[in-house]
Short mmCIF file of the C-alpha atoms (twelve columns), coordinates in Angstrom:
data_MODEL
# 
_entry.id   MODEL 
# 
loop_
_atom_site.group_PDB 
_atom_site.id 
_atom_site.type_symbol 
_atom_site.label_atom_id 
_atom_site.label_alt_id 
_atom_site.label_comp_id 
_atom_site.label_asym_id 
_atom_site.label_seq_id 
_atom_site.Cartn_x 
_atom_site.Cartn_y 
_atom_site.Cartn_z 
_atom_site.pdbx_PDB_model_num 
ATOM 1   C CA . MET A 1   120.811 109.053 96.982  1 
ATOM 2   C CA . ALA A 2   124.573 108.819 97.268  1 
ATOM 3   C CA . LEU A 3   126.713 111.377 99.031  1 
ATOM 4   C CA . HIS A 4   129.404 113.085 97.023  1 
ATOM 5   C CA . PRO A 5   132.972 112.703 98.334  1 
ATOM 6   C CA . GLY A 6   133.698 115.543 100.731 1 
ATOM 7   C CA . ALA A 7   130.186 115.678 102.174 1 
ATOM 8   C CA . ASP A 8   130.000 114.932 105.888 1 
ATOM 9   C CA . PRO A 9   126.433 114.616 107.215 1 
ATOM 10  C CA . ALA A 10  127.696 114.133 110.775 1 
ATOM 11  C CA . ARG A 11  129.232 117.623 110.672 1 
ATOM 12  C CA . GLY A 12  126.360 119.092 108.669 1 
ATOM 13  C CA . THR A 13  128.485 119.868 105.600 1 
ATOM 14  C CA . LEU A 14  127.744 119.511 101.908 1 
ATOM 15  C CA . ALA A 15  130.006 119.335 98.872  1 
ATOM 16  C CA . LEU A 16  129.294 121.536 95.846  1 
ATOM 17  C CA . ILE A 17  129.303 119.422 92.680  1 
ATOM 18  C CA . PHE A 18  127.942 121.993 90.225  1 
ATOM 19  C CA . GLU A 19  127.517 125.750 90.087  1 
ATOM 20  C CA . SER A 20  125.920 127.318 87.046  1 
ATOM 21  C CA . PRO A 21  128.111 130.042 85.558  1 
ATOM 22  C CA . SER A 22  125.093 131.816 84.013  1 
ATOM 23  C CA . SER A 23  121.391 131.574 83.233  1 
ATOM 24  C CA . ALA A 24  122.348 130.366 79.741  1 
ATOM 25  C CA . VAL A 25  123.529 127.124 81.393  1 
ATOM 26  C CA . LEU A 26  120.880 126.677 84.100  1 
ATOM 27  C CA . ASP A 27  117.962 129.116 84.337  1 
ATOM 28  C CA . PHE A 28  116.005 129.207 87.652  1 
ATOM 29  C CA . PRO A 29  116.398 125.534 88.571  1 
ATOM 30  C CA . ASP A 30  113.972 124.058 91.067  1 
ATOM 31  C CA . ASN A 31  112.249 120.743 91.702  1 
ATOM 32  C CA . ILE A 32  114.770 117.925 91.652  1 
ATOM 33  C CA . CYS A 33  114.707 114.155 91.895  1 
ATOM 34  C CA . PHE A 34  117.306 111.416 91.642  1 
ATOM 35  C CA . GLY A 35  117.188 108.693 89.012  1 
ATOM 36  C CA . PRO A 36  118.127 105.035 89.253  1 
ATOM 37  C CA . GLN A 37  121.799 105.737 88.413  1 
ATOM 38  C CA . ASN A 38  122.165 108.617 90.935  1 
ATOM 39  C CA . ASN A 39  121.698 111.259 88.237  1 
ATOM 40  C CA . MET A 40  119.908 114.392 89.455  1 
ATOM 41  C CA . TYR A 41  116.974 115.479 87.283  1 
ATOM 42  C CA . ILE A 42  116.416 119.243 87.528  1 
ATOM 43  C CA . CYS A 43  113.243 121.032 86.417  1 
ATOM 44  C CA . GLU A 44  113.919 124.502 85.101  1 
ATOM 45  C CA . ASP A 45  111.714 127.546 85.587  1 
ATOM 46  C CA . GLY A 46  113.408 129.343 82.714  1 
ATOM 47  C CA . SER A 47  112.792 132.843 81.475  1 
ATOM 48  C CA . VAL A 48  112.708 131.705 77.817  1 
ATOM 49  C CA . ASP A 49  112.931 127.938 77.215  1 
ATOM 50  C CA . ASN A 50  112.130 125.342 79.870  1 
ATOM 51  C CA . TYR A 51  114.067 122.118 80.233  1 
ATOM 52  C CA . VAL A 52  114.522 119.106 82.427  1 
ATOM 53  C CA . ARG A 53  118.282 118.813 82.770  1 
ATOM 54  C CA . VAL A 54  120.368 115.929 84.090  1 
ATOM 55  C CA . LEU A 55  123.333 116.374 86.410  1 
ATOM 56  C CA . SER A 56  125.542 113.287 86.609  1 
ATOM 57  C CA . PRO A 57  127.468 112.343 89.771  1 
ATOM 58  C CA . ASN A 58  130.671 113.599 88.080  1 
ATOM 59  C CA . GLY A 59  129.179 117.099 87.640  1 
ATOM 60  C CA . SER A 60  128.308 116.903 83.926  1 
ATOM 61  C CA . LEU A 61  125.085 118.751 82.994  1 
ATOM 62  C CA . SER A 62  123.025 117.847 79.920  1 
ATOM 63  C CA . ASP A 63  119.590 118.514 78.433  1 
ATOM 64  C CA . PHE A 64  117.052 115.738 78.927  1 
ATOM 65  C CA . ALA A 65  113.716 117.226 77.815  1 
ATOM 66  C CA . LYS A 66  112.426 120.560 76.521  1 
ATOM 67  C CA . ASN A 67  108.870 121.846 76.851  1 
ATOM 68  C CA . ILE A 68  107.577 122.016 73.275  1 
ATOM 69  C CA . VAL A 69  103.847 121.681 74.078  1 
ATOM 70  C CA . PRO A 70  102.219 123.933 71.430  1 
ATOM 71  C CA . GLY A 71  101.029 127.185 72.981  1 
ATOM 72  C CA . TYR A 72  102.606 126.368 76.357  1 
ATOM 73  C CA . GLU A 73  106.326 126.356 75.507  1 
ATOM 74  C CA . SER A 74  107.102 129.147 77.977  1 
ATOM 75  C CA . TYR A 75  105.584 127.353 80.984  1 
ATOM 76  C CA . GLU A 76  107.807 125.669 83.503  1 
ATOM 77  C CA . PHE A 77  108.377 122.074 84.402  1 
ATOM 78  C CA . ALA A 78  107.026 121.940 87.952  1 
ATOM 79  C CA . GLY A 79  108.180 118.708 89.490  1 
ATOM 80  C CA . CYS A 80  109.520 115.313 88.560  1 
ATOM 81  C CA . THR A 81  109.621 111.883 90.166  1 
ATOM 82  C CA . PHE A 82  110.402 108.310 89.199  1 
ATOM 83  C CA . SER A 83  108.106 105.328 89.496  1 
ATOM 84  C CA . PRO A 84  109.138 102.862 92.230  1 
ATOM 85  C CA . ASP A 85  110.759 100.549 89.651  1 
ATOM 86  C CA . GLY A 86  112.726 103.463 88.102  1 
ATOM 87  C CA . ALA A 87  111.392 102.738 84.607  1 
ATOM 88  C CA . THR A 88  109.161 105.825 84.248  1 
ATOM 89  C CA . LEU A 89  109.927 109.484 84.884  1 
ATOM 90  C CA . PHE A 90  106.865 111.617 85.555  1 
ATOM 91  C CA . VAL A 91  107.184 115.367 84.910  1 
ATOM 92  C CA . ASN A 92  104.627 118.121 85.367  1 
ATOM 93  C CA . ILE A 93  104.132 121.256 83.297  1 
ATOM 94  C CA . GLN A 94  102.615 123.978 85.473  1 
ATOM 95  C CA . THR A 95  100.237 125.383 82.865  1 
ATOM 96  C CA . PRO A 96  97.976  123.886 81.560  1 
ATOM 97  C CA . GLY A 97  98.460  121.350 84.371  1 
ATOM 98  C CA . LEU A 98  99.907  118.408 82.460  1 
ATOM 99  C CA . THR A 99  101.659 115.335 83.820  1 
ATOM 100 C CA . LEU A 100 103.804 113.482 81.307  1 
ATOM 101 C CA . ALA A 101 105.245 109.969 81.573  1 
ATOM 102 C CA . ILE A 102 108.645 109.348 79.992  1 
ATOM 103 C CA . TRP A 103 109.951 105.820 79.526  1 
ATOM 104 C CA . GLY A 104 113.559 104.994 78.864  1 
ATOM 105 C CA . ASN A 105 116.811 103.483 80.011  1 
ATOM 106 C CA . PHE A 106 117.656 105.818 82.858  1 
# 
């Protein structure tokens, strides 16, 4: 994980790199992990649709994955992590208790 300019761990300070203006942009985010290129992957516990979103080091937010599992679309992504080699992203869907593996150029 890289520190954003302005953060000072010695003084116990952080730098804000993104603040959601509304739930239409980021809806109940929780469960984060960092990818191989220092992008932050954010699991959403949304009230309607549920996404994994990606926040780049420059503060740009984009959609990465949407829960479209038939019959379980309204259930949240509940955790994500990368394999040690950074080639696979594992994400969990709370109900029905699924773990998915996503391969790509992260």
